Amino acid sequence: MDPIEESKSRVLTGRDERRALTIPILTPADKDRLVHAYHPDYKKEEYHPIRIGPNAGERTVREVAELLESDSPVPAGLDLTPQYRVDVLVVGGGGAGATAALTAKALGADVLLVTKLRMGDSNTVMAQGGMQVAITEDDSPVTHFFDTLRGGHHKNDPHLLKVLVEEGPMAAQWLIGLGVLFDRDESGNLKTKKGGGSTKPRLLTCSDYTGLEIMRVLKDEVLNKQIPILEFSPVVELLTDPDGRCSGAVLKNMDNGRFIIVSAKSVILATGGSGRLHIEGFPTSNHYGATGDALVLAYRTGAKLAHADTFQYHPTGSVFPEQLAGALVTEGIRSDGGHLVNRNGKRFVNELDTRDVVAAAIIRECAEGRGVKTPSGRVGVWLDVPMIDLLMGDGSITKRFPAMVRQFERYGIDIRKEPVLIYPTLHYQNGGVAIDVEGRSNVAGLFVAGEASGGLHGRNRLMGNSLLDLIVFGKRAGSAAAKRAKSVPAGKLTLSHVTRFRKELEKNGIKPKRVAPIILPDYVRREAITPAALIKP
């Protein structure tokens, strides 16, 4: 029998036994040992020192270190006569950017939104699991706070976290008012689900396409408010005045390659994460624009980063068929009863533990030979999706996960009847540009929101907090940026920070290995079939 089919048969025949067994609960010390032994964040050989800039002396992964030491694509003598003069420039067309633009516009600011791809083409539309908000009678923002603090290994910025959980209900109400159709029960009340690492069910969902529904509504609202949008116009450099304050940006028209100069009293970076860097050789769930642009743009101006060394690897990324490698399999499936099972048909982890613990457990199973090898050479474990119908009744999978059903049906796999092979996929940039509660960086005039920012999630993001983050801090950044624009004149446009950065590279004997922002990665898949984390420690 084919090895995959043989292993699959063990999954099918072992269901009754698995249902009767209780998965051992790991102690905090056990979890700590597991994560340190197998999670990619702790592979010391993959980390390099940051040699210049505000985070000099710290360490991060090679891919990000190269970004932070890259050269600017903008020539020193570029004509900086602005084609656009605005109060607030929003960089990024995902959920955080749209929210910031709407908020700034509502406060009377003249807003321009620019994005490297199309409006809405972002990681936001790919968010499946839901949005965490404490709204039920037996839940509270305090409980949400401590769940998130534990999930982030107590490294979260408590001021940011307090704002997130307290303003969560208002953020949800704002989205509902705009037209977001969250799932409701028979009585019309909002339905909630429990996510990994949470002690209470507080996920608001729209089936398994929550982010897509939120982005649909936000994009419509941006269009309805007639906020100007420049698509296919990525920011390739920020501009600063002689005192180092952010005063605008240089865009590049992807159609003709020409530079576009924008003068802005406030700039908001909402460019998302860095999954397309394929850190440590991992596949990724991220869209093609996720190349860490905010990290390098902000860093060259002198903005400090927070937790630049930590990334989230979603436990369940598809590894078979090959065409779906890295594609997300929503955490909602584990929340509703899907089992994680190794090649021997055995469960090996509490499926609703925090993402770093579950990812580390999966990597351990594969590294120690209990994974299933695919024809292309990838290795994974089983996610037994049909358990959901066995536990909740026939038709539950179809009703709750229509997008997942369709995604696998295209390749001849019926997840209602058979398990799927998964392995952790690079999913989220836990750190980013350090911000305060108003979304301000330490560079005057430069604001950051969403995944591009750092500090809120600590060293591991709790599922469902990313969608809440981009709404809460998108609104706060938009508000603060608009208020600043009312109180300051437009700044002089210079590239003096780029000149200083190039001199610092030369002084330290650093020859940049690349020019960045990268804008778009090669469309040829570059990740390794066997990630570094799969190598047994």
PDB file of N, CA, C and O in Angstrom, residues 272-301:
ATOM      1  N   GLY A 272       1.754  45.907   6.179  1.00  0.00           N
ATOM      2  CA  GLY A 272       1.704  44.479   6.494  1.00  0.00           C
ATOM      3  C   GLY A 272       3.051  43.893   6.868  1.00  0.00           C
ATOM      4  O   GLY A 272       3.968  44.616   7.289  1.00  0.00           O
ATOM      5  N   GLY A 273       3.178  42.584   6.702  1.00  0.00           N
ATOM      6  CA  GLY A 273       4.328  41.852   7.206  1.00  0.00           C
ATOM      7  C   GLY A 273       5.357  41.458   6.174  1.00  0.00           C
ATOM      8  O   GLY A 273       5.527  42.131   5.152  1.00  0.00           O
ATOM      9  N   SER A 274       6.033  40.326   6.436  1.00  0.00           N
ATOM     10  CA  SER A 274       7.212  39.961   5.650  1.00  0.00           C
ATOM     11  C   SER A 274       7.248  38.488   5.265  1.00  0.00           C
ATOM     12  O   SER A 274       8.314  37.920   5.065  1.00  0.00           O
ATOM     13  N   GLY A 275       6.089  37.855   5.172  1.00  0.00           N
ATOM     14  CA  GLY A 275       6.048  36.422   4.899  1.00  0.00           C
ATOM     15  C   GLY A 275       6.709  36.009   3.605  1.00  0.00           C
ATOM     16  O   GLY A 275       7.270  34.915   3.498  1.00  0.00           O
ATOM     17  N   ARG A 276       6.684  36.891   2.599  1.00  0.00           N
ATOM     18  CA  ARG A 276       7.255  36.528   1.301  1.00  0.00           C
ATOM     19  C   ARG A 276       8.783  36.570   1.281  1.00  0.00           C
ATOM     20  O   ARG A 276       9.386  36.329   0.238  1.00  0.00           O
ATOM     21  N   LEU A 277       9.387  36.827   2.438  1.00  0.00           N
ATOM     22  CA  LEU A 277      10.831  36.656   2.540  1.00  0.00           C
ATOM     23  C   LEU A 277      11.181  35.179   2.735  1.00  0.00           C
ATOM     24  O   LEU A 277      12.342  34.802   2.676  1.00  0.00           O
ATOM     25  N   HIS A 278      10.166  34.338   2.977  1.00  0.00           N
ATOM     26  CA  HIS A 278      10.364  32.896   3.183  1.00  0.00           C
ATOM     27  C   HIS A 278      11.459  32.630   4.219  1.00  0.00           C
ATOM     28  O   HIS A 278      12.423  31.899   3.974  1.00  0.00           O
ATOM     29  N   ILE A 279      11.285  33.247   5.378  1.00  0.00           N
ATOM     30  CA  ILE A 279      12.259  33.146   6.461  1.00  0.00           C
ATOM     31  C   ILE A 279      12.539  31.691   6.828  1.00  0.00           C
ATOM     32  O   ILE A 279      11.610  30.887   6.960  1.00  0.00           O
ATOM     33  N   GLU A 280      13.806  31.358   6.959  1.00  0.00           N
ATOM     34  CA  GLU A 280      14.284  30.016   7.300  1.00  0.00           C
ATOM     35  C   GLU A 280      13.781  28.945   6.330  1.00  0.00           C
ATOM     36  O   GLU A 280      13.678  27.773   6.676  1.00  0.00           O
ATOM     37  N   GLY A 281      13.478  29.363   5.113  1.00  0.00           N
ATOM     38  CA  GLY A 281      13.072  28.398   4.103  1.00  0.00           C
ATOM     39  C   GLY A 281      11.644  27.937   4.196  1.00  0.00           C
ATOM     40  O   GLY A 281      11.259  26.960   3.526  1.00  0.00           O
ATOM     41  N   PHE A 282      10.813  28.601   4.997  1.00  0.00           N
ATOM     42  CA  PHE A 282       9.426  28.170   5.171  1.00  0.00           C
ATOM     43  C   PHE A 282       8.543  28.638   4.017  1.00  0.00           C
ATOM     44  O   PHE A 282       8.732  29.733   3.475  1.00  0.00           O
ATOM     45  N   PRO A 283       7.544  27.845   3.661  1.00  0.00           N
ATOM     46  CA  PRO A 283       6.477  28.352   2.794  1.00  0.00           C
ATOM     47  C   PRO A 283       5.688  29.384   3.578  1.00  0.00           C
ATOM     48  O   PRO A 283       5.875  29.533   4.801  1.00  0.00           O
ATOM     49  N   THR A 284       4.819  30.118   2.927  1.00  0.00           N
ATOM     50  CA  THR A 284       4.077  31.165   3.622  1.00  0.00           C
ATOM     51  C   THR A 284       2.629  31.229   3.179  1.00  0.00           C
ATOM     52  O   THR A 284       2.294  30.887   2.039  1.00  0.00           O
ATOM     53  N   SER A 285       1.795  31.700   4.091  1.00  0.00           N
ATOM     54  CA  SER A 285       0.385  31.938   3.792  1.00  0.00           C
ATOM     55  C   SER A 285       0.163  33.350   3.272  1.00  0.00           C
ATOM     56  O   SER A 285      -0.960  33.714   2.930  1.00  0.00           O
ATOM     57  N   ASN A 286       1.203  34.172   3.211  1.00  0.00           N
ATOM     58  CA  ASN A 286       1.060  35.596   2.900  1.00  0.00           C
ATOM     59  C   ASN A 286       0.878  35.879   1.412  1.00  0.00           C
ATOM     60  O   ASN A 286       1.311  35.093   0.559  1.00  0.00           O
ATOM     61  N   HIS A 287       0.289  37.037   1.130  1.00  0.00           N
ATOM     62  CA  HIS A 287       0.125  37.473  -0.258  1.00  0.00           C
ATOM     63  C   HIS A 287       1.468  37.972  -0.794  1.00  0.00           C
ATOM     64  O   HIS A 287       2.433  38.174  -0.038  1.00  0.00           O
ATOM     65  N   TYR A 288       1.550  38.196  -2.103  1.00  0.00           N
ATOM     66  CA  TYR A 288       2.836  38.489  -2.738  1.00  0.00           C
ATOM     67  C   TYR A 288       3.423  39.844  -2.365  1.00  0.00           C
ATOM     68  O   TYR A 288       4.605  40.084  -2.584  1.00  0.00           O
ATOM     69  N   GLY A 289       2.634  40.724  -1.806  1.00  0.00           N
ATOM     70  CA  GLY A 289       3.175  42.029  -1.452  1.00  0.00           C
ATOM     71  C   GLY A 289       3.831  42.080  -0.090  1.00  0.00           C
ATOM     72  O   GLY A 289       4.380  43.114   0.295  1.00  0.00           O
ATOM     73  N   ALA A 290       3.809  40.976   0.667  1.00  0.00           N
ATOM     74  CA  ALA A 290       4.289  40.981   2.057  1.00  0.00           C
ATOM     75  C   ALA A 290       5.800  40.813   2.113  1.00  0.00           C
ATOM     76  O   ALA A 290       6.317  39.736   2.418  1.00  0.00           O
ATOM     77  N   THR A 291       6.523  41.880   1.833  1.00  0.00           N
ATOM     78  CA  THR A 291       7.983  41.812   1.748  1.00  0.00           C
ATOM     79  C   THR A 291       8.675  42.700   2.783  1.00  0.00           C
ATOM     80  O   THR A 291       9.809  43.126   2.589  1.00  0.00           O
ATOM     81  N   GLY A 292       8.002  43.002   3.895  1.00  0.00           N
ATOM     82  CA  GLY A 292       8.642  43.734   4.987  1.00  0.00           C
ATOM     83  C   GLY A 292       8.970  45.181   4.680  1.00  0.00           C
ATOM     84  O   GLY A 292       9.926  45.737   5.247  1.00  0.00           O
ATOM     85  N   ASP A 293       8.185  45.827   3.836  1.00  0.00           N
ATOM     86  CA  ASP A 293       8.518  47.183   3.390  1.00  0.00           C
ATOM     87  C   ASP A 293       8.616  48.184   4.535  1.00  0.00           C
ATOM     88  O   ASP A 293       9.523  49.032   4.563  1.00  0.00           O
ATOM     89  N   ALA A 294       7.679  48.128   5.490  1.00  0.00           N
ATOM     90  CA  ALA A 294       7.688  49.105   6.584  1.00  0.00           C
ATOM     91  C   ALA A 294       8.953  49.006   7.417  1.00  0.00           C
ATOM     92  O   ALA A 294       9.451  50.023   7.913  1.00  0.00           O
ATOM     93  N   LEU A 295       9.473  47.796   7.577  1.00  0.00           N
ATOM     94  CA  LEU A 295      10.677  47.616   8.391  1.00  0.00           C
ATOM     95  C   LEU A 295      11.832  48.448   7.851  1.00  0.00           C
ATOM     96  O   LEU A 295      12.471  49.206   8.584  1.00  0.00           O
ATOM     97  N   VAL A 296      12.095  48.306   6.560  1.00  0.00           N
ATOM     98  CA  VAL A 296      13.255  49.000   5.987  1.00  0.00           C
ATOM     99  C   VAL A 296      12.983  50.481   5.802  1.00  0.00           C
ATOM    100  O   VAL A 296      13.860  51.322   6.051  1.00  0.00           O
ATOM    101  N   LEU A 297      11.776  50.856   5.387  1.00  0.00           N
ATOM    102  CA  LEU A 297      11.465  52.270   5.182  1.00  0.00           C
ATOM    103  C   LEU A 297      11.583  53.048   6.486  1.00  0.00           C
ATOM    104  O   LEU A 297      12.207  54.123   6.541  1.00  0.00           O
ATOM    105  N   ALA A 298      10.973  52.524   7.540  1.00  0.00           N
ATOM    106  CA  ALA A 298      11.001  53.221   8.826  1.00  0.00           C
ATOM    107  C   ALA A 298      12.398  53.203   9.433  1.00  0.00           C
ATOM    108  O   ALA A 298      12.843  54.202  10.016  1.00  0.00           O
ATOM    109  N   TYR A 299      13.098  52.084   9.289  1.00  0.00           N
ATOM    110  CA  TYR A 299      14.407  51.944   9.935  1.00  0.00           C
ATOM    111  C   TYR A 299      15.417  52.942   9.386  1.00  0.00           C
ATOM    112  O   TYR A 299      16.228  53.492  10.139  1.00  0.00           O
ATOM    113  N   ARG A 300      15.347  53.190   8.086  1.00  0.00           N
ATOM    114  CA  ARG A 300      16.286  54.151   7.498  1.00  0.00           C
ATOM    115  C   ARG A 300      16.058  55.568   8.015  1.00  0.00           C
ATOM    116  O   ARG A 300      16.979  56.388   8.032  1.00  0.00           O
ATOM    117  N   THR A 301      14.819  55.876   8.439  1.00  0.00           N
ATOM    118  CA  THR A 301      14.565  57.214   8.993  1.00  0.00           C
ATOM    119  C   THR A 301      14.986  57.317  10.449  1.00  0.00           C
ATOM    120  O   THR A 301      14.978  58.409  11.026  1.00  0.00           O
TER     121      THR A 301
END
